[in-house]
CSV table of C-alpha atoms in Angstrom, one decimal:
chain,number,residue,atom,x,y,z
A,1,UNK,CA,0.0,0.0,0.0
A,2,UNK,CA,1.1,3.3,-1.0
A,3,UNK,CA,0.3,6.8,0.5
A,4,UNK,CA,1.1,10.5,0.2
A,5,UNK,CA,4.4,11.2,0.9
A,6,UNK,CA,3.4,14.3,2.6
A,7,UNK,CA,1.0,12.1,5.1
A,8,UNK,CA,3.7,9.7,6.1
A,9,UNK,CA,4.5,11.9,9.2
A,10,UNK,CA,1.5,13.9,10.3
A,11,UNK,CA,1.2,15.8,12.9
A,12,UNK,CA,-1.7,16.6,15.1
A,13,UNK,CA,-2.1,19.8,16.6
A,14,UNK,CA,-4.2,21.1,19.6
A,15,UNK,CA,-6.8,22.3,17.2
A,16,UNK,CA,-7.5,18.7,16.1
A,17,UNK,CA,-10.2,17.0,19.0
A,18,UNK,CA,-7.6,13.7,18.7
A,19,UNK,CA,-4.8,16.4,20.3
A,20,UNK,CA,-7.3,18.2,22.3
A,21,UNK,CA,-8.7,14.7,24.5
A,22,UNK,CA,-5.1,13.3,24.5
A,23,UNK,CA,-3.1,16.3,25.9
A,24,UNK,CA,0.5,16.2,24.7
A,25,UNK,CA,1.3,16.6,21.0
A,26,UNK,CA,1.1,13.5,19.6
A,27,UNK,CA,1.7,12.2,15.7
A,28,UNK,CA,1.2,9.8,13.4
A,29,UNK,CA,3.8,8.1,10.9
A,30,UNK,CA,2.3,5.8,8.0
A,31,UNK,CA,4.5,3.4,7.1
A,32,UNK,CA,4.7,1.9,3.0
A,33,UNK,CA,7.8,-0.3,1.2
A,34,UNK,CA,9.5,2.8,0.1
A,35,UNK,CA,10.7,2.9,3.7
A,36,UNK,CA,14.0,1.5,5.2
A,37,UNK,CA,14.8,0.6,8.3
A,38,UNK,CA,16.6,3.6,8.5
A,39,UNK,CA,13.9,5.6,7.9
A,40,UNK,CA,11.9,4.2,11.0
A,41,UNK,CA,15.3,4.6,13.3
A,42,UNK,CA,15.1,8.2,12.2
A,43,UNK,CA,11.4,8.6,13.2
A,44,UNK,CA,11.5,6.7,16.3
A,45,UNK,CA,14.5,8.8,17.5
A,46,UNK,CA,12.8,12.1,17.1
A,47,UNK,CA,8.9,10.5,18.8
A,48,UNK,CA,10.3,11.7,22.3
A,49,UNK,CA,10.7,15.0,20.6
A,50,UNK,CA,7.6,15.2,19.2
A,51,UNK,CA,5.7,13.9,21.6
A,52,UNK,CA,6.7,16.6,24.2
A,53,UNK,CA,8.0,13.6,26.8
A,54,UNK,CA,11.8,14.9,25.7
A,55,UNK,CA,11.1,18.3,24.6
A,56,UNK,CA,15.1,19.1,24.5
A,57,UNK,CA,17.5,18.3,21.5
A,58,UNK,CA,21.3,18.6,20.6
A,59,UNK,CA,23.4,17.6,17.4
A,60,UNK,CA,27.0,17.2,17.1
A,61,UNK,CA,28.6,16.3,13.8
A,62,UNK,CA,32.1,14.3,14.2
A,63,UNK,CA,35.2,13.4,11.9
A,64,UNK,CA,38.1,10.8,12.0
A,65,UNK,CA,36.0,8.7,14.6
A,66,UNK,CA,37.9,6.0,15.9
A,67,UNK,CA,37.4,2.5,14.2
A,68,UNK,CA,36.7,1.1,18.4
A,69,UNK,CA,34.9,4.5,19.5
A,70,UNK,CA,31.3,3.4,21.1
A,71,UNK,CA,29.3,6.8,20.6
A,72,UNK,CA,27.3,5.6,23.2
A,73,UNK,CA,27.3,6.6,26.8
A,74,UNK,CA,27.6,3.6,28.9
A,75,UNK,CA,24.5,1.3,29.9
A,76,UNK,CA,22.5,2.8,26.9
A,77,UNK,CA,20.0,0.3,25.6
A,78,UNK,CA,20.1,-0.3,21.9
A,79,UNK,CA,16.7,-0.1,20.8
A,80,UNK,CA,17.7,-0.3,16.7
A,81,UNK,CA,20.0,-1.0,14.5
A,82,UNK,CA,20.4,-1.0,10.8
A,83,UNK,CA,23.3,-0.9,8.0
A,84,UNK,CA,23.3,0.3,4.1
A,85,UNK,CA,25.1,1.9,1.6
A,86,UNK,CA,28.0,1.7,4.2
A,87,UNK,CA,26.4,3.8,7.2
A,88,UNK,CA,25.6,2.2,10.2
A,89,UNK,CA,22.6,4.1,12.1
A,90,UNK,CA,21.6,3.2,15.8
A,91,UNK,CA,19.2,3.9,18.2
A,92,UNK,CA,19.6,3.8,21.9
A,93,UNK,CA,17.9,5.0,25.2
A,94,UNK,CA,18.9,5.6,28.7
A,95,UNK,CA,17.0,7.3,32.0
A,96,UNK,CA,15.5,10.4,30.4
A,97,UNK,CA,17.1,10.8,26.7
A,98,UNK,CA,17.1,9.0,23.3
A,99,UNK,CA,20.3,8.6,21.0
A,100,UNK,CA,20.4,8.4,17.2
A,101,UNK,CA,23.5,7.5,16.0
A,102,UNK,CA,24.4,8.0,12.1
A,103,UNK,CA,27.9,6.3,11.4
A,104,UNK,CA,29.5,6.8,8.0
A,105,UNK,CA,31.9,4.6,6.5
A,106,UNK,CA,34.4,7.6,6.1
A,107,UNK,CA,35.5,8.0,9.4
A,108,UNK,CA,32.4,10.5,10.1
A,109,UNK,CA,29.1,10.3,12.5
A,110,UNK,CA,26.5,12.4,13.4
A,111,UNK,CA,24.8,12.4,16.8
A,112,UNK,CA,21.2,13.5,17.2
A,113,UNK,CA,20.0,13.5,20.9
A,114,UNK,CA,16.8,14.4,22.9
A,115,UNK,CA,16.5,14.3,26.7
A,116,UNK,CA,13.9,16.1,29.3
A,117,UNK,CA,16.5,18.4,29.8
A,118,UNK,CA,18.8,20.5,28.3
A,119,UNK,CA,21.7,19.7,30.5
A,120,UNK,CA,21.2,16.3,30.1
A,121,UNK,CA,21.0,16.4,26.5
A,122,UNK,CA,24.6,17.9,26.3
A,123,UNK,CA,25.9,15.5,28.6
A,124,UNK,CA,24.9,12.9,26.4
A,125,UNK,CA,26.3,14.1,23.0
A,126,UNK,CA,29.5,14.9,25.7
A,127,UNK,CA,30.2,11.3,27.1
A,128,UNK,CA,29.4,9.9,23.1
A,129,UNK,CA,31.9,12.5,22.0
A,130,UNK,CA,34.7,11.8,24.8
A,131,UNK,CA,38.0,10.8,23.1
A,132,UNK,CA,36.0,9.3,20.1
A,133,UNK,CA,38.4,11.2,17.4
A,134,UNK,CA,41.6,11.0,16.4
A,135,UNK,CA,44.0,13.6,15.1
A,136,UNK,CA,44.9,12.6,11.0
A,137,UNK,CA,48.2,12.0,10.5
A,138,UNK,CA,49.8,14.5,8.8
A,139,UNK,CA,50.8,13.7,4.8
A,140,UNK,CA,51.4,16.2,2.6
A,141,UNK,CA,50.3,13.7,-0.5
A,142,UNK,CA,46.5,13.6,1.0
A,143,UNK,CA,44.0,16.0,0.3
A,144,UNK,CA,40.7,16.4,1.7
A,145,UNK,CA,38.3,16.3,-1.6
A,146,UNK,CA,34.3,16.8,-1.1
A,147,UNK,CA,31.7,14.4,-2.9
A,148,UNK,CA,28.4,15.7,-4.2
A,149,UNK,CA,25.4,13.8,-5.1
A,150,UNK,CA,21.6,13.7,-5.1
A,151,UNK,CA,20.1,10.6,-3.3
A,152,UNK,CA,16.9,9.7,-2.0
A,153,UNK,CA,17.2,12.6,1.2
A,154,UNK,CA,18.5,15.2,-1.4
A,155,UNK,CA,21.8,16.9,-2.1
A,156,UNK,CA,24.4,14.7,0.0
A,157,UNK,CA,27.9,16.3,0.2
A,158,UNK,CA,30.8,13.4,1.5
A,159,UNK,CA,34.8,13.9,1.7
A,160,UNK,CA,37.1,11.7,1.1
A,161,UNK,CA,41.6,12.3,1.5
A,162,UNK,CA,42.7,11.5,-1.6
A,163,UNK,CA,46.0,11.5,-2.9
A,164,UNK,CA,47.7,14.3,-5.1
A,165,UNK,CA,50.9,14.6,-6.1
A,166,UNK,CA,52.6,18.2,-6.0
A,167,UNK,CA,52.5,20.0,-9.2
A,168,UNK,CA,56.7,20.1,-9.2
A,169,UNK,CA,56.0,16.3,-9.3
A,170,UNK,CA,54.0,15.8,-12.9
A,171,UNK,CA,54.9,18.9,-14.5
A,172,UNK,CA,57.1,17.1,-17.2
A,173,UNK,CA,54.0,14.6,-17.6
A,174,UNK,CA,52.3,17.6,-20.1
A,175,UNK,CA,54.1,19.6,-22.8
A,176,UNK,CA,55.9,22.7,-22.6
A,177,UNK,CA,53.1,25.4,-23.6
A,178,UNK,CA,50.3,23.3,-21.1
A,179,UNK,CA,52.9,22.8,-18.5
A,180,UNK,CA,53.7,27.1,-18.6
A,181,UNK,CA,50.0,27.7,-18.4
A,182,UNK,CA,49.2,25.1,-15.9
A,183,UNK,CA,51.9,26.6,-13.3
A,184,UNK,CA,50.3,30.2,-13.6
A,185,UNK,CA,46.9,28.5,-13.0
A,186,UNK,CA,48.6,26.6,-9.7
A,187,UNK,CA,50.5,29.7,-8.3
A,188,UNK,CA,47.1,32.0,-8.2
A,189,UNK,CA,45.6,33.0,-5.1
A,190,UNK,CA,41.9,34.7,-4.4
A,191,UNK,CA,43.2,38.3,-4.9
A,192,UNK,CA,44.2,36.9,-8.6
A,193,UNK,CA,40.8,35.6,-9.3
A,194,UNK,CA,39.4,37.5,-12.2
A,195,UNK,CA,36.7,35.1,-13.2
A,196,UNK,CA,34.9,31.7,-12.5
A,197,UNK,CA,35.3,29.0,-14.9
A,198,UNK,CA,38.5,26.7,-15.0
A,199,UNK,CA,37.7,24.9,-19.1
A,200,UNK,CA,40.0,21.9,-19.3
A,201,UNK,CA,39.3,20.2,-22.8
A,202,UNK,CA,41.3,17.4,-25.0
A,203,UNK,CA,41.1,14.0,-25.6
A,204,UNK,CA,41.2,11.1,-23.2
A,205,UNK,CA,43.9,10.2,-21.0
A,206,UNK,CA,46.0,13.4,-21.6
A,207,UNK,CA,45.9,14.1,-18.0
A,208,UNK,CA,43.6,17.0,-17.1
A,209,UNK,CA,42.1,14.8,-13.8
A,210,UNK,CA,45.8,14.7,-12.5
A,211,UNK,CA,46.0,17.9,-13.0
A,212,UNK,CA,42.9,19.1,-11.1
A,213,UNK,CA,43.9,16.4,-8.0
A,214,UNK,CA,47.2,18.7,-8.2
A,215,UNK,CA,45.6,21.8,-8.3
A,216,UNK,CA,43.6,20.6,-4.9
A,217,UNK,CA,46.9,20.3,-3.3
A,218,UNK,CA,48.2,23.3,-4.2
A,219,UNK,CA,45.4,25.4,-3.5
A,220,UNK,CA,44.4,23.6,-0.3
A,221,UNK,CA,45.5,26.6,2.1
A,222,UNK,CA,42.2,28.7,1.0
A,223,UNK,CA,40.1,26.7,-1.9
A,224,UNK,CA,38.0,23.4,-1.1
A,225,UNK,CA,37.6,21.4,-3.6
A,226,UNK,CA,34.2,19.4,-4.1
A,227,UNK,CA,33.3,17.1,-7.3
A,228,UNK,CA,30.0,16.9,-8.6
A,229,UNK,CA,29.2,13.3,-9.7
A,230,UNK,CA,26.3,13.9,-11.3
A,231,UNK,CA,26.0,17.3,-12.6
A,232,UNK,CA,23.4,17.0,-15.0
A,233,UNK,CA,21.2,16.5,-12.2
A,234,UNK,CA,23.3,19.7,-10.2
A,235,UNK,CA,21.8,21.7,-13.4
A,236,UNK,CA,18.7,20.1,-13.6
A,237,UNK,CA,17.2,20.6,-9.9
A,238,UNK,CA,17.4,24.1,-8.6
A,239,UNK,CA,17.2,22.8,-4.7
A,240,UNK,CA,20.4,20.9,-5.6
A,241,UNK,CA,22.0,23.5,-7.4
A,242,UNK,CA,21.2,26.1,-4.2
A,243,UNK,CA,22.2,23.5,-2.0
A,244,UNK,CA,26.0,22.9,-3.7
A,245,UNK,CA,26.4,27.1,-4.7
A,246,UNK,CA,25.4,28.5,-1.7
A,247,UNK,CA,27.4,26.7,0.9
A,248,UNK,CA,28.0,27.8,4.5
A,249,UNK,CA,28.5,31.3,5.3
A,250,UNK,CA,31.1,32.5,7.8
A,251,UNK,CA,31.6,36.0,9.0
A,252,UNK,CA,35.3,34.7,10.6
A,253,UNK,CA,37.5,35.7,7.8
A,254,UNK,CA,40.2,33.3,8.8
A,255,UNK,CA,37.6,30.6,8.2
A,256,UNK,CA,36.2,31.8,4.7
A,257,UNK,CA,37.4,29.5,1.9
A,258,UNK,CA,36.8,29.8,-1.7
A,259,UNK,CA,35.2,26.5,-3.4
A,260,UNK,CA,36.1,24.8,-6.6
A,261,UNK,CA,33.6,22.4,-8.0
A,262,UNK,CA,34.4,20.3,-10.6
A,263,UNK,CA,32.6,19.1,-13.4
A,264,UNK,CA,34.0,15.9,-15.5
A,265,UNK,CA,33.1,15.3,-18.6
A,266,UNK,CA,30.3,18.1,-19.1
A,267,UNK,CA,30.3,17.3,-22.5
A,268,UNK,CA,26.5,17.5,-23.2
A,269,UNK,CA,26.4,20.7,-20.9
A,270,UNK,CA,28.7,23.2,-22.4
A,271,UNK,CA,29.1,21.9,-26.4
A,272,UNK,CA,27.5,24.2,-29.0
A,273,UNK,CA,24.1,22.1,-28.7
A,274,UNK,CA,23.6,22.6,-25.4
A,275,UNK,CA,20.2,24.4,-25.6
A,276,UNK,CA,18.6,21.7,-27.5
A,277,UNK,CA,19.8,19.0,-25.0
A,278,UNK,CA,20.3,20.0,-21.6
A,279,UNK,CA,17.4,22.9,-21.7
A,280,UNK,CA,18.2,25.7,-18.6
A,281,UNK,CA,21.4,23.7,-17.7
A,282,UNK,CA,24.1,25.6,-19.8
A,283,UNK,CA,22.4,28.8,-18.3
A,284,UNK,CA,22.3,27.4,-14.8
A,285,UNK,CA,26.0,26.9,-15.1
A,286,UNK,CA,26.6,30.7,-16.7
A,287,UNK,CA,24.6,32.1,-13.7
A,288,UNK,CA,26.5,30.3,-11.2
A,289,UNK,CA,29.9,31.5,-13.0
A,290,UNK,CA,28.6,34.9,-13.9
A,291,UNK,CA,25.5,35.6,-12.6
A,292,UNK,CA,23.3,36.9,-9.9
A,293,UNK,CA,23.8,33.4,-8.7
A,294,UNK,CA,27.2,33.6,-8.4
A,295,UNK,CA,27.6,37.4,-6.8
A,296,UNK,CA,28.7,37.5,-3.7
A,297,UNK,CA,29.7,33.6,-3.3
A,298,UNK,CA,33.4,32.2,-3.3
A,299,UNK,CA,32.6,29.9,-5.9
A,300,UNK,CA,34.8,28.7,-9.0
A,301,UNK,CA,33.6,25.9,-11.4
A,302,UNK,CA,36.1,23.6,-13.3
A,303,UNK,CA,34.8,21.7,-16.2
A,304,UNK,CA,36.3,18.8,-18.3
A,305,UNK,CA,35.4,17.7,-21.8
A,306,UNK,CA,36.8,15.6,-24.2
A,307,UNK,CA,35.5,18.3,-27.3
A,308,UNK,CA,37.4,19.5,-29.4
A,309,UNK,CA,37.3,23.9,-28.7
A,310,UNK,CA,35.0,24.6,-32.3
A,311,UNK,CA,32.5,22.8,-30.9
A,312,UNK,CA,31.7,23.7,-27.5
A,313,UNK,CA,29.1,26.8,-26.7
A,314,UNK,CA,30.4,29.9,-27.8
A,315,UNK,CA,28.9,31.7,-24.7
A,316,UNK,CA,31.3,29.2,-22.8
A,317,UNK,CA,34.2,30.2,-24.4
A,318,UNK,CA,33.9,33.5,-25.5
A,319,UNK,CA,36.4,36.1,-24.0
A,320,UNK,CA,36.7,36.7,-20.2
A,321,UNK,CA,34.4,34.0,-19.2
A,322,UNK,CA,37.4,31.9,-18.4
A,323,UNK,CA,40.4,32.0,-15.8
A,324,UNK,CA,41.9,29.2,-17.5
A,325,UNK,CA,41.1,27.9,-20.8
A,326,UNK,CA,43.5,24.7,-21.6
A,327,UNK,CA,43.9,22.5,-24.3
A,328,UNK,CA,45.6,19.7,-22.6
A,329,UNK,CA,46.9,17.0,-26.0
A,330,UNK,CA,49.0,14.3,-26.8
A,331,UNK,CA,52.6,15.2,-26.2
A,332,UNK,CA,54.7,15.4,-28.9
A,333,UNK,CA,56.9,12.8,-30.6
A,334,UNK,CA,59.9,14.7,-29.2
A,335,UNK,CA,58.3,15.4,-25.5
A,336,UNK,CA,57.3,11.7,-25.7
A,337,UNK,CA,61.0,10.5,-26.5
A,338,UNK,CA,62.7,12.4,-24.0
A,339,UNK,CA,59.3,11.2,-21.3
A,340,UNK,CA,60.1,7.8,-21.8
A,341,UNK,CA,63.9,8.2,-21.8
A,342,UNK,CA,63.4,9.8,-18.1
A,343,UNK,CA,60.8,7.0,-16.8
A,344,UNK,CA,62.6,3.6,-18.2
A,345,UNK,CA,66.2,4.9,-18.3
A,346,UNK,CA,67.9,2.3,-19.8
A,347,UNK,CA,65.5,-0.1,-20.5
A,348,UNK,CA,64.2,-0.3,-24.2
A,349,UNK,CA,61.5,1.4,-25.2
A,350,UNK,CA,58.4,1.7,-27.8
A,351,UNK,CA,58.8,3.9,-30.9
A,352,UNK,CA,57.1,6.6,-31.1
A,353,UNK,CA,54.9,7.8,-33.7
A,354,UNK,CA,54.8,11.6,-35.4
A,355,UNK,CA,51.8,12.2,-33.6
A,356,UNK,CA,53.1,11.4,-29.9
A,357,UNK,CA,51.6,9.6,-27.3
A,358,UNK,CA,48.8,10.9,-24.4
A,359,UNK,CA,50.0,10.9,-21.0
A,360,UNK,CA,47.7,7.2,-20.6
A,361,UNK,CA,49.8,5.5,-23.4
A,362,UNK,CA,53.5,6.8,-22.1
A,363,UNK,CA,52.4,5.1,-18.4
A,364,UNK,CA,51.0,2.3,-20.2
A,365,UNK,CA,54.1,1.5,-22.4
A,366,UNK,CA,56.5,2.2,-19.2
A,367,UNK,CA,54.3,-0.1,-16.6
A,368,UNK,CA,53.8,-2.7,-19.4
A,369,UNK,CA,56.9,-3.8,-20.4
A,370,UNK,CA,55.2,-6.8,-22.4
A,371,UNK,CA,54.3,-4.1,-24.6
A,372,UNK,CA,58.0,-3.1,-25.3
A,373,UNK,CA,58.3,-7.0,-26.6
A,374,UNK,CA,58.1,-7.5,-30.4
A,375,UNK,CA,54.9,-9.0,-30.9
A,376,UNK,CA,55.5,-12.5,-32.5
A,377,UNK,CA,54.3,-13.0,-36.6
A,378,UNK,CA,50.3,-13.4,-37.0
A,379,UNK,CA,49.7,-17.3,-38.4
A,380,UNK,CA,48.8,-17.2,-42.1
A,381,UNK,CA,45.2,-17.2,-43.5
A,382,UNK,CA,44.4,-20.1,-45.0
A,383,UNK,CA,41.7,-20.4,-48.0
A,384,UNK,CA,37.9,-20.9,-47.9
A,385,UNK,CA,36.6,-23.0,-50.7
């Protein structure tokens, strides 16, 4: 049986003669197969809430939780528990207060209490908190990289450290002209910031990820850096799009970061066709770039496409829209030579054609060394009759 999502959780107010004869605020939650386990943990935990029996709530939101760390003061009852999609989410209970606990497979957890008192609610979210983190290590290859989605609860934002190497560290992996641009583009900071959109185009495996993991390091000290996994839904939904641009305002200037979001392989979104095929989405993206959307916000937008420059938008590229505009190609036969002379040394290598190799074939050629191998005479065809 199916019913009205917006009767799942209905309130009854002290207007209502069901609220009037029973006294407290009460509610009622209809339950159909489009809900998880999860979902019921969530309503459960906030019933105290609602009901008015534990009218007082905290939250605390925690990161690098230790693998062994309870979250849970000692003696709690567990009432719930359910797993999915890598979260763990529990509900427990003690004398007076109710615990939610949402555990995430990165290392993160939120904690969402409610108690019949407000001290008591601290304490709670205090003795779940109590040396439940640890400090990161420190590694200068790791960078912390943000994860954007739309799921069933809406616009879901996760980071992740991944690893990036320094920009001094893969410089020789592009070719001269791309490498000179692409060490302006790492050496900017905000007072150099002139406009919004960061266009990384060229064909596949030429390197222009690496290059944006790089540019993550070496703008870690004041830009966060967040990919969008599915950005033709970012384009598509304006809640999502609100949710991602707008961010979290700070009025502690120490605090205040710019945000780079990238876009991978926005083809559909930013080639000459866009209008037909995406709708509002190429002007979504303009607006956010330079827009009233994008006034007033610390926001930057990095987009990669495999199209070839004639045949992307021309309100995309056309002049001083871009900070960066780079054509990242195959290197060339003499960049490639003198690539795989540095990388296998003495070790034979491929020859190389007049049209060079992409960045994916050099680390192919020097991780494979089958490859290198002369490939053995194909068998003669014989005759059909």
């Amino acid at each position: 049986m199916t019913t009205n999502p917006q009767d799942r959780l209905r309130l009854v107010g002290r207007d209502e003669p069901e609220a009037a004869a029973a006294g407290p605020l009460s509610w009622v939650m209809h339950v159909d197969d489009s809900d998880s386990p999860r979902d019921l943990i969530d309503a459960l935990g906030l019933a105290p809430y609602v009901s008015g029996e534990q009218p007082h709530a905290r939250s605390a939101e925690l990161e690098h939780v230790k693998p062994d760390a309870p979250l849970c003061p000692e003696g709690a009852r567990i009432l719930r528990t359910s797993e999915d999609s890598g979260s763990r989410t529990t509900l427990a209970a003690g004398d007076g207060w109710t615990l939610r606990v949402l555990r995430r497979a990165n290392g993160d957890a939120v904690l969402n209490v409610c108690a019949v008192t407000e001290a008591l609610a601290r304490e709670v979210v205090a003795a779940c908190s109590a040396d439940a983190t640890a400090v990161p290590e420190s590694d200068d290859s790791q960078v912390s990289m943000g994860f954007w989605h739309s799921g069933q609860r809406g616009p879901n934002r996760r980071e992740r450290i991944i690893t990036a190497a320094a920009w001094a560290e893969i410089t020789g992996n592009y070719g001269t002209e791309v490498a000179a641009a692409m060490h302006q583009l790492m050496t900017l900071r905000p007072t150099d910031i002139s406009a919004r959109l960061l266009l990384l185009h060229g064909p596949p495996g030429t390197g222009k990820t690496s290059a944006l993991r790089a540019l993550a390091r070496e703008w870690s000290d004041w830009c966060q850096v967040d990919c969008v996994l599915d950005p033709e839904s970012l384009f598509a939904d304006t809640g999502y799009l609100m949710e991602v641009a707008i961010g979290v305002d700070t009025y502690d200037e120490e605090k205040r970061r710019w945000r780079l979001l990238v876009l991978e392989d926005c083809d559909e979104l930013i080639r000459g066709s866009a209008k037909e095929s995406t709708g509002q989405g190429l002007s979504r993206l303009l607006n956010l770039t330079d827009g009233m959307l994008g006034q007033g916000r610390d926001v930057l937008v990095a987009i990669t496409t495999n199209e070839n420059l004639s045949r992307l938008h021309p309100a995309v590229i056309r002049p001083g829209r871009c900070l960066a505009q780079l054509e990242v190609g195959r290197l060339s036969a003499a960049e490639s030579v003198a690539w795989l002379d540095r990388e296998l040394g003495d070790r034979p290598r491929p020859a190389v054609g007049p049209d060079g190799m992409t960045l994916a074939e050099l680390i192919e050629a020097r991780d494979d060394h089958a490859r290198i191998q002369s490939l053995p005479p194909a068998p003669a065809v014989g005759g059909y009759l």
